[in-house]
Coordinates of C-alpha atoms and ligand atoms in Angstrom, one line a residue:
M24 CA 12.3 -5.1 -2.4
C25 CA 15.3 -4.6 -1.1
G26 CA 16.4 -1.3 1.0
I27 CA 19.2 0.7 0.8
I28 CA 20.7 3.9 2.7
G29 CA 24.1 5.5 2.2
A30 CA 25.4 8.6 4.2
V31 CA 28.0 10.6 3.7
T32 CA 28.1 13.1 7.3
V33 CA 30.6 15.1 9.5
E34 CA 29.9 12.9 12.3
S35 CA 30.4 9.0 12.0
V36 CA 27.6 7.1 10.7
S37 CA 27.1 3.9 11.9
E38 CA 23.6 5.2 13.9
T39 CA 22.9 6.6 11.2
L40 CA 23.0 3.9 8.6
L41 CA 21.9 1.2 11.8
E42 CA 19.0 3.2 12.5
G43 CA 17.8 3.9 8.3
L44 CA 17.9 0.0 8.5
K45 CA 15.9 -0.6 11.0
R46 CA 13.1 2.1 9.2
L47 CA 13.5 -0.3 5.9
E48 CA 13.2 -3.3 7.7
Y49 CA 9.1 -2.8 7.7
R50 CA 9.9 -3.7 4.3
G51 CA 10.5 -7.2 5.2
Y52 CA 14.6 -8.6 4.8
D53 CA 16.3 -12.0 5.0
S54 CA 19.8 -10.3 5.2
A55 CA 21.4 -6.8 5.9
G56 CA 24.7 -5.8 5.9
V57 CA 26.7 -2.7 5.8
V58 CA 30.4 -1.1 4.4
L59 CA 31.4 1.7 5.9
I60 CA 35.1 3.5 4.4
E61 CA 37.7 3.8 7.5
S62 CA 40.4 5.6 6.8
E63 CA 40.6 4.7 2.5
V64 CA 39.8 1.1 3.7
L65 CA 36.6 -0.4 3.0
K66 CA 35.0 -2.5 6.5
F67 CA 32.1 -5.1 5.3
Y68 CA 29.6 -6.6 8.0
K69 CA 27.2 -8.6 6.8
Y70 CA 24.7 -11.0 8.4
A71 CA 21.7 -13.7 6.7
H72 CA 18.9 -14.4 9.4
L73 CA 15.5 -14.0 8.8
N74 CA 14.3 -10.4 10.6
K75 CA 17.0 -10.7 12.6
S76 CA 20.4 -9.5 10.6
I77 CA 20.3 -5.7 12.0
E78 CA 20.0 -7.0 15.4
K79 CA 23.0 -8.6 15.2
L80 CA 24.5 -6.3 13.4
S81 CA 23.9 -3.5 16.0
K82 CA 25.1 -5.9 18.9
I83 CA 29.4 -5.7 16.8
A84 CA 31.2 -3.2 18.8
E85 CA 33.4 -2.2 16.1
L86 CA 30.6 -1.3 13.5
N87 CA 29.0 0.3 16.7
S88 CA 32.1 2.2 17.6
S89 CA 33.6 3.4 13.8
L90 CA 34.1 7.2 13.6
A91 CA 33.7 6.2 9.4
T92 CA 31.7 9.3 7.8
V93 CA 30.8 7.7 5.1
G94 CA 29.2 4.3 5.1
L95 CA 25.9 1.9 2.7
A96 CA 23.8 -0.2 4.2
H97 CA 21.1 -2.8 2.6
T98 CA 18.5 -5.1 3.6
R99 CA 18.1 -8.0 1.4
W100 CA 15.3 -9.9 0.0
A101 CA 17.0 -12.5 -1.6
T102 CA 16.0 -13.0 -5.5
H103 CA 19.1 -14.3 -6.8
G104 CA 21.0 -16.4 -4.7
V105 CA 19.9 -18.3 -1.1
P106 CA 19.3 -15.9 1.6
N107 CA 23.1 -16.3 3.1
D108 CA 26.7 -14.1 4.5
V109 CA 27.8 -13.7 1.5
N110 CA 24.5 -13.7 -0.8
A111 CA 24.3 -10.5 1.7
H112 CA 25.2 -6.8 0.7
P113 CA 27.1 -4.6 0.5
H114 CA 29.1 -6.7 -2.5
A115 CA 32.6 -6.2 -3.1
D116 CA 34.9 -5.9 -6.5
C117 CA 38.1 -8.5 -6.3
T118 CA 40.3 -5.9 -3.9
D119 CA 37.8 -5.0 -1.5
S120 CA 37.9 -1.7 -2.9
I121 CA 34.5 -1.4 -4.3
G122 CA 31.2 -2.0 -2.4
I123 CA 28.3 -1.4 -3.7
V124 CA 24.6 -2.1 -2.9
H125 CA 21.5 -2.7 -5.6
N126 CA 17.4 -3.1 -5.5
G127 CA 16.2 -4.5 -8.8
I128 CA 17.4 -7.4 -10.6
I129 CA 20.6 -7.7 -13.3
E130 CA 18.8 -10.3 -15.7
N131 CA 22.0 -10.2 -17.9
Y132 CA 24.0 -11.2 -15.3
R133 CA 25.2 -14.4 -15.8
Q134 CA 26.6 -13.3 -19.8
I135 CA 28.4 -10.8 -17.4
L136 CA 29.5 -12.9 -15.1
L137 CA 31.5 -15.4 -17.8
H138 CA 32.6 -12.0 -19.2
L139 CA 34.3 -11.2 -15.7
E140 CA 35.1 -14.3 -14.8
K141 CA 37.2 -14.2 -18.2
K142 CA 38.6 -11.5 -17.3
G143 CA 40.0 -13.4 -14.8
H144 CA 37.8 -11.6 -11.6
N145 CA 36.8 -13.6 -8.5
I146 CA 33.2 -13.9 -8.1
K147 CA 32.1 -14.6 -4.5
S148 CA 28.0 -14.8 -4.1
N149 CA 25.7 -15.7 -6.4
T150 CA 23.6 -12.7 -6.8
D151 CA 22.9 -11.1 -9.7
S152 CA 24.2 -7.7 -8.0
E153 CA 28.0 -8.5 -7.6
V154 CA 28.6 -8.6 -10.9
V155 CA 28.1 -4.8 -10.6
A156 CA 31.0 -4.3 -8.3
H157 CA 33.9 -5.3 -10.3
L158 CA 32.5 -3.9 -13.0
I159 CA 33.2 -0.2 -11.5
E160 CA 36.0 -2.1 -10.9
D161 CA 37.7 -2.8 -14.8
N162 CA 36.6 0.7 -15.6
L163 CA 37.8 2.2 -12.8
L164 CA 40.8 1.1 -13.6
V165 CA 40.7 3.1 -16.9
E166 CA 39.3 6.0 -16.1
K167 CA 42.8 6.0 -13.3
Q168 CA 44.9 5.4 -16.2
S169 CA 43.3 8.2 -18.4
N170 CA 42.1 10.7 -16.2
Q171 CA 44.9 10.3 -13.1
D172 CA 43.8 12.5 -9.9
D173 CA 39.8 13.3 -11.8
P174 CA 38.0 13.6 -8.8
L175 CA 35.2 12.4 -11.5
N176 CA 37.2 9.2 -12.5
F177 CA 34.1 7.3 -9.6
V178 CA 31.5 8.8 -10.8
R179 CA 32.9 8.0 -14.8
A180 CA 33.7 4.3 -13.8
V181 CA 29.8 3.4 -12.3
R182 CA 28.3 5.3 -14.9
K183 CA 30.2 3.3 -18.1
S184 CA 29.1 -0.3 -16.4
L185 CA 25.6 0.8 -16.1
N186 CA 26.5 0.2 -20.0
L187 CA 26.3 -3.8 -19.5
L188 CA 23.3 -3.7 -17.5
K189 CA 20.0 -5.4 -19.2
G190 CA 17.6 -5.3 -16.1
T191 CA 16.5 -2.6 -13.4
Y192 CA 18.1 -1.1 -10.2
G193 CA 18.7 1.7 -7.7
I194 CA 22.5 1.1 -7.6
A195 CA 24.5 3.1 -4.7
A196 CA 28.4 2.5 -4.8
V197 CA 31.4 3.6 -2.3
S198 CA 35.2 3.6 -3.5
S199 CA 38.2 3.7 -1.3
D200 CA 40.0 5.6 -4.3
F201 CA 37.1 8.2 -3.6
P202 CA 36.6 8.5 0.3
G203 CA 34.0 11.2 0.3
Q204 CA 32.2 10.2 -2.2
I205 CA 28.3 7.8 -2.8
V206 CA 27.6 7.0 -6.4
V207 CA 23.7 6.4 -7.1
A208 CA 22.3 5.4 -10.6
K209 CA 18.3 4.4 -11.1
N210 CA 16.1 2.7 -13.6
M211 CA 12.8 1.7 -12.3
S212 CA 14.1 0.9 -8.9
P213 CA 13.8 4.2 -6.2
I214 CA 16.6 6.6 -4.9
V215 CA 16.2 9.4 -2.9
V216 CA 18.7 11.4 -2.4
G217 CA 18.3 13.7 1.4
L218 CA 20.3 16.9 1.9
G219 CA 20.5 17.8 5.7
N220 CA 23.1 20.1 8.0
S221 CA 25.5 17.5 9.3
G222 CA 25.7 15.8 6.4
N223 CA 24.0 14.5 2.7
Y224 CA 22.1 10.7 2.3
I225 CA 20.5 8.5 -0.4
S226 CA 17.9 5.9 0.3
S227 CA 15.8 4.0 -1.7
D228 CA 12.7 4.8 0.3
V229 CA 12.4 8.4 2.2
A230 CA 11.0 7.3 5.8
A231 CA 14.3 5.8 6.4
I232 CA 16.2 9.5 6.3
L233 CA 13.4 12.2 6.4
E234 CA 14.7 12.5 10.2
K235 CA 18.2 13.7 8.8
A236 CA 17.6 15.2 6.0
D237 CA 15.2 18.8 4.8
K238 CA 15.4 18.6 1.0
F239 CA 15.0 15.5 -0.8
L240 CA 15.8 14.5 -4.9
Y241 CA 13.8 11.7 -6.6
L242 CA 16.8 10.8 -8.9
K243 CA 14.7 9.7 -12.7
D244 CA 15.9 6.7 -14.6
N245 CA 18.9 6.6 -16.3
Q246 CA 20.1 9.5 -14.3
I247 CA 23.1 9.5 -12.0
A248 CA 24.3 11.8 -9.0
L249 CA 27.6 11.9 -7.3
I250 CA 26.9 12.5 -3.2
T251 CA 29.5 14.2 -0.8
Q252 CA 29.4 15.5 2.4
D253 CA 28.9 19.1 1.2
N254 CA 27.4 18.6 -2.3
L255 CA 25.2 16.9 -4.4
R256 CA 25.9 16.7 -8.4
L257 CA 23.3 15.1 -10.4
Y258 CA 24.4 14.4 -14.0
D259 CA 22.0 12.7 -17.2
I260 CA 23.3 9.4 -19.1
D261 CA 26.0 11.3 -21.1
L262 CA 27.2 12.6 -17.4
N263 CA 25.6 16.2 -19.0
E264 CA 25.6 18.2 -15.1
I265 CA 21.9 18.5 -14.4
D266 CA 19.9 21.0 -12.7
F267 CA 17.8 20.2 -10.0
K268 CA 15.1 21.4 -7.8
T269 CA 14.4 19.8 -3.9
T270 CA 11.3 18.6 -2.9
E271 CA 10.5 19.5 0.6
V272 CA 8.7 16.1 2.1
T273 CA 5.2 17.5 4.3
W274 CA 5.7 13.7 6.5
S275 CA 7.4 14.1 9.5
Y276 CA 9.4 11.7 11.4
A277 CA 6.5 10.9 14.0
D278 CA 4.4 9.8 11.4
A279 CA 6.7 7.0 10.2
Q280 CA 6.4 5.8 14.2
K281 CA 4.0 3.3 15.8
L282 CA 3.8 5.9 18.6
G283 CA 2.5 3.6 21.3
H284 CA 0.1 2.0 18.7
E285 CA 0.8 -2.0 18.7
S286 CA 2.0 -2.0 15.2
F287 CA 1.9 0.2 12.3
M288 CA -1.1 -1.3 10.8
L289 CA -3.4 -0.7 13.2
K290 CA -2.1 3.1 13.7
E291 CA -2.7 3.5 10.3
M292 CA -6.1 1.5 10.0
Y293 CA -7.3 4.5 12.7
E294 CA -5.5 7.2 10.6
Q295 CA -8.4 6.7 7.8
P296 CA -10.5 9.3 8.7
V297 CA -7.7 11.4 8.5
A298 CA -6.1 10.1 5.3
F299 CA -9.7 10.7 3.8
K300 CA -10.3 14.2 5.0
N301 CA -7.1 15.1 3.9
T302 CA -7.0 13.8 0.4
L303 CA -10.3 15.7 -0.4
A304 CA -8.6 18.9 1.4
D305 CA -8.7 21.8 -1.1
R306 CA -10.4 20.0 -3.9
D307 CA -13.4 21.5 -5.6
I308 CA -15.5 19.8 -7.9
N309 CA -16.5 22.4 -10.0
K310 CA -12.7 23.3 -10.4
L311 CA -11.6 19.6 -12.3
E312 CA -7.5 21.3 -12.2
L313 CA -8.2 20.7 -8.3
F314 CA -8.1 18.2 -8.1
F315 CA -4.6 17.7 -9.5
D316 CA -1.6 18.3 -7.8
E317 CA 0.5 18.6 -10.7
I318 CA -0.7 18.9 -14.1
H319 CA 0.9 19.6 -17.4
F320 CA -1.7 19.2 -19.7
D321 CA -5.1 21.4 -21.0
P322 CA -7.7 19.9 -18.6
N323 CA -10.2 20.5 -21.4
R324 CA -8.6 17.9 -23.8
L325 CA -10.5 15.4 -20.8
M326 CA -13.9 16.6 -23.1
D327 CA -12.1 14.8 -26.1
I328 CA -11.7 11.4 -23.9
Q329 CA -13.5 8.3 -25.6
K330 CA -12.4 5.2 -23.1
V331 CA -10.6 5.2 -19.7
F332 CA -8.0 2.4 -19.0
L333 CA -7.3 1.8 -14.8
V334 CA -4.2 0.2 -14.0
G335 CA -3.0 -1.6 -10.7
C336 CA -1.7 -3.8 -8.3
G337 CA -3.3 -5.6 -5.3
T338 CA -5.4 -3.1 -3.7
S339 CA -4.7 -0.6 -5.8
F340 CA -6.0 -2.7 -8.3
H341 CA -8.8 -3.0 -6.3
S342 CA -9.6 1.0 -5.9
A343 CA -9.3 0.7 -9.3
M344 CA -12.8 -0.9 -9.8
V345 CA -14.5 1.3 -7.4
A346 CA -13.8 4.1 -9.7
K347 CA -14.3 2.1 -12.7
Y348 CA -17.9 1.8 -11.6
A349 CA -18.1 5.5 -10.5
I350 CA -17.0 6.8 -13.5
E351 CA -18.9 4.4 -16.0
H352 CA -21.9 5.7 -13.6
W353 CA -21.6 9.6 -13.8
V354 CA -19.4 9.8 -16.7
R355 CA -21.3 7.8 -18.9
I356 CA -17.3 7.0 -20.5
P357 CA -16.4 3.0 -20.8
V358 CA -13.8 2.2 -18.5
E359 CA -11.4 -0.8 -18.7
L360 CA -9.9 -2.3 -15.9
D361 CA -6.5 -3.9 -16.3
I362 CA -4.1 -5.4 -13.4
A363 CA -0.6 -3.9 -14.3
S364 CA 1.7 -6.6 -14.6
E365 CA -1.4 -7.6 -17.0
F366 CA -1.8 -4.8 -19.0
R367 CA 1.1 -4.4 -21.8
Y368 CA 1.5 -7.9 -22.7
R369 CA -2.1 -8.0 -24.3
D370 CA -2.2 -5.3 -26.6
P371 CA -4.5 -3.6 -25.3
I372 CA -6.2 -0.8 -28.2
L373 CA -4.8 3.0 -27.1
D374 CA -4.3 6.4 -28.7
G375 CA -5.0 10.1 -27.8
S376 CA -8.2 10.1 -27.2
T377 CA -8.1 7.7 -24.0
L378 CA -6.9 8.2 -20.2
V379 CA -5.0 6.0 -18.7
I380 CA -5.4 6.4 -14.8
G381 CA -2.0 4.4 -13.0
I382 CA -2.7 3.7 -9.6
S383 CA 0.4 3.2 -7.1
Q384 CA 0.4 4.0 -3.7
S385 CA 3.8 3.4 -3.4
G386 CA 4.5 4.9 -6.9
E387 CA 7.7 2.3 -7.5
T388 CA 5.7 -0.7 -8.4
I389 CA 7.1 -1.5 -11.4
D390 CA 4.2 -3.4 -13.0
T391 CA 2.4 -0.3 -13.3
L392 CA 4.9 2.0 -13.7
A393 CA 5.8 -0.7 -17.3
A394 CA 2.0 0.1 -18.1
L395 CA 2.3 3.6 -18.1
N396 CA 5.4 3.7 -19.5
F397 CA 3.6 1.6 -22.6
A398 CA 0.0 4.1 -22.3
R399 CA 2.8 6.8 -23.0
K400 CA 3.9 5.5 -26.4
S401 CA 0.2 5.6 -27.5
R402 CA -0.1 9.2 -26.6
A403 CA -2.8 8.5 -24.4
K404 CA -3.4 10.6 -22.0
I405 CA -1.8 9.9 -18.7
I406 CA -2.7 10.8 -15.2
S407 CA -1.1 8.8 -11.7
V408 CA -2.4 8.4 -8.3
S409 CA 0.1 8.3 -6.0
N410 CA 0.9 8.8 -2.5
V411 CA 4.6 9.4 -2.5
V412 CA 5.2 12.8 -3.8
G413 CA 7.9 12.7 -6.1
S414 CA 8.0 9.4 -6.5
A415 CA 8.8 7.4 -10.2
L416 CA 5.4 7.0 -11.2
T417 CA 4.1 10.7 -11.3
N418 CA 7.2 11.9 -13.3
N419 CA 6.4 11.6 -17.1
V420 CA 2.3 12.1 -16.7
D421 CA 0.4 14.4 -18.0
A422 CA -1.4 15.2 -14.1
V423 CA -0.8 14.2 -10.7
M424 CA -3.5 13.2 -8.2
F425 CA -1.9 12.2 -4.8
T426 CA -3.3 10.4 -2.0
R427 CA -2.5 12.5 1.6
A428 CA -2.4 9.4 3.5
G429 CA 1.1 10.0 5.1
P430 CA 4.0 7.3 5.2
E431 CA 2.0 4.2 5.3
I432 CA 4.5 1.6 6.5
G433 CA 2.2 -1.6 7.6
V434 CA 2.5 -3.7 4.8
A435 CA -0.8 -4.2 4.4
A436 CA -2.4 -1.0 2.6
T437 CA -5.2 0.4 4.2
K438 CA -5.0 4.1 4.9
T439 CA -3.9 4.5 1.1
Y440 CA -6.5 2.4 0.3
I441 CA -9.0 4.4 1.4
G442 CA -7.5 8.0 0.2
Q443 CA -7.4 6.2 -3.3
L444 CA -11.2 5.5 -3.1
A445 CA -11.3 9.1 -2.3
V446 CA -9.5 11.0 -4.5
L447 CA -10.6 8.9 -7.3
L448 CA -14.5 8.8 -6.3
G449 CA -14.3 12.7 -5.8
F450 CA -12.5 13.3 -9.3
A451 CA -15.5 10.7 -10.8
I452 CA -17.6 13.4 -9.8
S453 CA -15.9 16.4 -10.7
L454 CA -15.1 15.0 -14.7
G455 CA -18.9 14.0 -14.4
K456 CA -20.1 17.7 -13.4
F457 CA -17.8 19.3 -16.4
R458 CA -18.7 16.6 -19.0
G459 CA -21.6 17.7 -18.4
T460 CA -23.3 14.9 -17.6
L461 CA -23.5 15.4 -13.8
F462 CA -25.7 18.8 -13.1
K463 CA -24.0 21.0 -10.7
S464 CA -26.9 20.6 -8.2
E465 CA -25.9 16.9 -8.4
A466 CA -22.5 16.7 -8.1
E467 CA -22.5 19.2 -5.3
N468 CA -24.8 16.9 -3.5
Y469 CA -22.9 14.0 -4.6
F470 CA -19.4 15.7 -2.8
R471 CA -21.0 17.1 0.5
E472 CA -22.0 12.8 1.0
L473 CA -18.2 11.7 0.3
L474 CA -16.8 14.3 2.6
S475 CA -19.8 13.5 5.1
C476 CA -17.7 9.6 5.1
S477 CA -14.9 10.6 6.9
D478 CA -17.2 11.1 9.5
K479 CA -18.7 7.1 9.0
I480 CA -15.0 5.8 8.6
D481 CA -14.3 7.1 12.1
M482 CA -17.5 6.0 13.3
A483 CA -16.9 2.7 12.1
L484 CA -13.7 2.5 13.9
K485 CA -15.1 2.8 17.2
R486 CA -16.6 -0.4 16.8
R487 CA -13.6 -2.5 16.7
E488 CA -14.9 -4.4 20.4
D489 CA -18.1 -5.4 18.4
Y490 CA -16.3 -6.3 15.3
N491 CA -13.1 -8.0 17.1
Q492 CA -16.1 -10.1 19.2
L493 CA -17.3 -11.7 15.7
A494 CA -14.1 -12.1 14.7
Q495 CA -12.8 -14.2 17.4
K496 CA -15.6 -17.0 16.9
L497 CA -13.6 -17.5 13.6
S498 CA -11.3 -18.0 15.2
G499 CA -9.6 -22.2 13.5
A500 CA -11.6 -21.2 10.5
K501 CA -9.1 -21.6 7.1
D502 CA -11.8 -21.6 4.3
F503 CA -12.9 -17.7 3.2
F504 CA -15.2 -16.5 0.6
F505 CA -16.1 -12.9 0.4
I506 CA -18.8 -12.0 -1.7
G507 CA -20.5 -8.9 -2.8
R508 CA -22.2 -7.6 -5.6
N509 CA -21.6 -4.1 -8.0
M510 CA -19.7 -2.2 -5.0
G511 CA -19.4 -5.2 -2.6
Y512 CA -17.8 -7.0 -5.3
P513 CA -14.2 -4.8 -4.8
T514 CA -15.0 -4.8 -1.1
S515 CA -15.0 -8.6 -1.0
L516 CA -11.6 -8.5 -2.8
E517 CA -9.9 -6.4 -0.6
A518 CA -11.4 -8.4 2.2
A519 CA -10.1 -11.5 1.0
L520 CA -6.6 -10.2 0.0
K521 CA -5.8 -8.4 3.5
L522 CA -7.2 -11.7 4.9
K523 CA -4.5 -13.5 3.1
E524 CA -1.5 -10.7 3.4
I525 CA -1.3 -10.8 7.3
S526 CA -3.4 -14.5 8.4
Y527 CA -2.4 -16.6 5.9
L528 CA -5.3 -18.3 5.5
H529 CA -6.9 -18.9 2.6
A530 CA -9.3 -16.7 0.9
E531 CA -11.2 -15.8 -1.8
G532 CA -13.0 -12.3 -2.9
Y533 CA -15.8 -13.4 -5.5
A534 CA -19.0 -12.2 -7.5
A535 CA -21.5 -13.2 -5.1
G536 CA -23.4 -14.3 -8.8
E537 CA -20.7 -16.0 -9.8
L538 CA -20.0 -18.5 -7.1
K539 CA -23.0 -20.8 -8.1
H540 CA -21.1 -21.2 -12.1
G541 CA -17.9 -23.7 -9.4
P542 CA -17.1 -22.3 -6.7
I543 CA -19.9 -23.2 -4.8
A544 CA -18.8 -26.8 -5.1
V545 CA -16.1 -26.7 -2.5
L546 CA -17.8 -24.9 0.0
D547 CA -19.1 -27.7 3.2
D548 CA -19.6 -26.2 6.8
Q549 CA -16.1 -26.2 7.6
S550 CA -16.5 -22.9 4.8
T551 CA -16.8 -19.4 6.2
V552 CA -18.5 -17.1 3.7
V553 CA -18.4 -13.0 4.6
G554 CA -21.4 -11.2 2.2
V555 CA -21.2 -7.7 2.0
A556 CA -24.8 -7.3 2.3
T557 CA -25.4 -3.2 2.7
K558 CA -28.4 -1.5 1.2
N559 CA -27.9 -1.2 -2.5
K560 CA -30.2 -2.1 -5.5
L561 CA -28.7 -5.4 -5.7
Y562 CA -29.7 -6.1 -1.9
D563 CA -32.0 -9.0 -2.3
K564 CA -29.7 -11.3 -4.6
V565 CA -26.7 -10.8 -2.3
L566 CA -29.3 -12.3 0.4
S567 CA -30.5 -15.2 -1.9
N568 CA -27.0 -16.0 -2.5
L569 CA -26.2 -16.0 1.6
E570 CA -28.8 -18.7 2.0
E571 CA -27.2 -20.2 -1.4
V572 CA -24.4 -20.9 0.1
R573 CA -25.8 -21.7 4.1
S574 CA -27.9 -24.1 2.6
R575 CA -24.6 -25.8 1.4
G576 CA -23.8 -25.8 5.5
A577 CA -21.7 -23.1 5.1
N578 CA -20.8 -20.7 8.1
V579 CA -22.3 -17.2 7.1
F580 CA -21.0 -14.0 8.2
V581 CA -22.7 -10.6 6.8
V582 CA -21.7 -7.0 7.1
A583 CA -24.7 -4.9 6.7
S584 CA -25.7 -0.9 7.1
D585 CA -27.4 0.2 10.6
S586 CA -30.7 1.0 9.2
D587 CA -31.2 -2.5 7.9
E588 CA -33.7 -4.4 10.5
E589 CA -34.9 -7.5 9.2
I590 CA -31.1 -8.9 8.5
G591 CA -30.7 -9.6 11.8
K592 CA -34.0 -12.1 11.7
H593 CA -31.9 -14.4 8.9
F594 CA -28.5 -14.2 10.3
E595 CA -26.2 -14.4 13.5
N596 CA -23.2 -13.0 13.4
I597 CA -23.2 -9.4 11.9
F598 CA -20.5 -6.8 11.0
Y599 CA -22.9 -3.4 11.2
V600 CA -21.5 -0.6 9.3
P601 CA -23.3 3.1 9.1
D602 CA -25.4 3.3 6.4
T603 CA -23.8 5.2 3.1
F604 CA -24.6 6.0 -0.3
E605 CA -23.9 3.0 -2.2
L606 CA -21.0 4.3 -4.7
F607 CA -19.4 5.3 -1.6
S608 CA -20.2 2.3 0.4
P609 CA -16.6 0.9 -0.3
I610 CA -15.2 3.2 1.9
V611 CA -17.0 2.4 4.9
D612 CA -17.7 -1.4 4.4
I613 CA -13.9 -2.6 4.1
I614 CA -13.9 -1.5 7.8
P615 CA -14.9 -4.2 9.9
L616 CA -12.6 -6.7 7.4
Q617 CA -9.7 -4.9 7.6
F618 CA -10.3 -5.5 12.0
L619 CA -11.4 -9.4 10.6
A620 CA -8.0 -9.6 8.7
Y621 CA -6.2 -8.2 12.0
E622 CA -7.8 -10.3 14.6
L623 CA -7.6 -13.1 13.1
A624 CA -3.5 -12.5 12.4
K625 CA -3.0 -11.7 15.5
L626 CA -4.6 -14.5 17.0
A627 CA -2.3 -16.3 14.7
G628 CA 0.1 -14.5 16.4
N629 CA 2.1 -13.4 13.0
D630 CA 3.6 -10.1 12.3
V631 CA 0.7 -7.9 10.9
D632 CA 3.0 -5.3 9.8
R633 CA 5.6 -7.8 8.3
P634 CA 3.9 -10.3 7.0
R635 CA 5.6 -13.6 5.5
N636 CA 7.0 -13.6 1.8
L637 CA 5.6 -10.1 0.9
A638 CA 7.4 -6.8 0.5
K639 CA 5.8 -3.5 0.8
T640 CA 7.3 -2.3 -2.9
V641 CA 7.3 -4.6 -5.5
T642 CA 10.3 -3.1 -7.9
V643 CA 10.2 -6.4 -9.5
E644 CA 8.5 -7.8 -12.4
Ligands
F6R2 C1 -2.1 -4.8 -0.3 C2 -0.7 -4.3 -1.1 C3 -0.4 -4.9 -1.6 C4 0.0 -3.8 -2.7 C5 0.0 -3.3 -4.6 C6 0.6 -2.4 -4.6 O1 -1.9 -4.6 0.9 O2 0.1 -3.2 -0.3 O3 -1.4 -6.3 -2.9 O4 -1.3 -3.0 -2.8 O5 1.7 -4.4 -4.3 O6 1.3 -1.4 -4.0 P1 1.3 -0.1 -4.6 O7 0.2 0.4 -4.1 O8 2.1 0.6 -4.1 O9 1.3 0.2 -6.0

């Protein structure tokens, strides 16, 4: 949830670090800090100030004019220890000669703290992270005594310090004794190294260093890297040096800019047709292999699959729900749906004939990573769906399907959701064809229909003004229920999540038929119910459910198909969307509801790109 950036270059690093912090700020932060190595002395600059500390750092003349060529920076989102200057990263050892930044949680930091205090260490903060700097301090002393001037002493000291840590980490460390080195280590929290012309970089998020580097290496768990201005050395946990291949990232720096849009979220909403089209480009339903961007197993094994589990969190869970309906319908395999944070704790029954599909736009959500780790141990086949090439979710799996949505900076997922729907629905058709539950001609027709959805998203996006006028009628409304049945249900969940996230209004997504089993008691004339009532086999039932809520006084809004000539006779407030084949309707029906959330958030004066309490990538359990 925190952001890390570091650089070791031929020129001054201050600007790179401050710019990098700005690129990471979309994640939200309550403090930020920088450490620079100047003439073999570490200089720390740290501030706690909700969403303003980077601005404050940028105004420090000494920091701006520093000629230091090595440094680390960090944006913090407090987990252990309140947001204040002392708790802000980077943290130092007792003598300010080691600086570290950390993302993750050191679960056993209290024990380590007691151990360090007994040894006389002076711990200044209340964080779980500072202990790492002091452990490195101790270990470096030992290394220096036994190996004197060995340039690998620092990397060895960091490695030894990891021995004691329980929990998750992406760590970067610098030492005044090794002024040209940055050492990074990873366990469950992302670290990417970027190699550039003027030097080398590290970050928790590739978007922060896109402009500086052209080749990237995503560290795997239990790897350690030593980065100097002209070199990168990668080690396993036993410090054996390992070969590596860098990845080229197709995202450009411009992709991660607002480019004149009022917010990243709005820009990304308008990018949805392209994200959808790109994600399906070059996929062929007649060649299942082409759905996989990486494949490490014989796809014929998919003939043996008896059961599928789909796991994800938040929006990714909602796309999993759409995929469940589609796979069960077309492939006729039972599909279970799991919130990733629940999956491994409920002891699911998995074996070699189970397929587990993990979905995460960031590819770094710890709950989803842990779910796939659990599945791996049970011999299940594992496929991951991610938007980020090289992300942890794509390691050690049987196959990977990438969404090709480009970097998503806005905290609320929009274009990556559409990308997930594209690839999962296409995969479902292809799997049906492969396993013989769909005829070739049927599969081709469905796929053609799927491809046409990109134009429908575009048509819906062009109706922003109409949707906004309806949304404005809801200014001041406080309680929302989004209801739908069948494919309208995941859309309702996703719409409620979007509204909660950026407008902070109370919203619930419900299966329309379930409302009468309890929640209807909550409704009165202060409630708003938005029904997803596009044309599908349960259309009449959804309308009956909407009548029920209207008779309890609720203010009813409806998402309806363009061809629906009747609905206007029954309801006044209608978000019309292009007619879409039932199983693909979530792709189009969500568009007006994204605008609804966006408009209400704007009316409330909220920062849509940085909603309170939220982080774009959730790397803690
Ligand atoms: C919703 C949202 C979150 C994420 C969730 C999973 O707008 O952004 O609910 O969907 O945190 O994130 P990923 O997909 O990165 O695993």
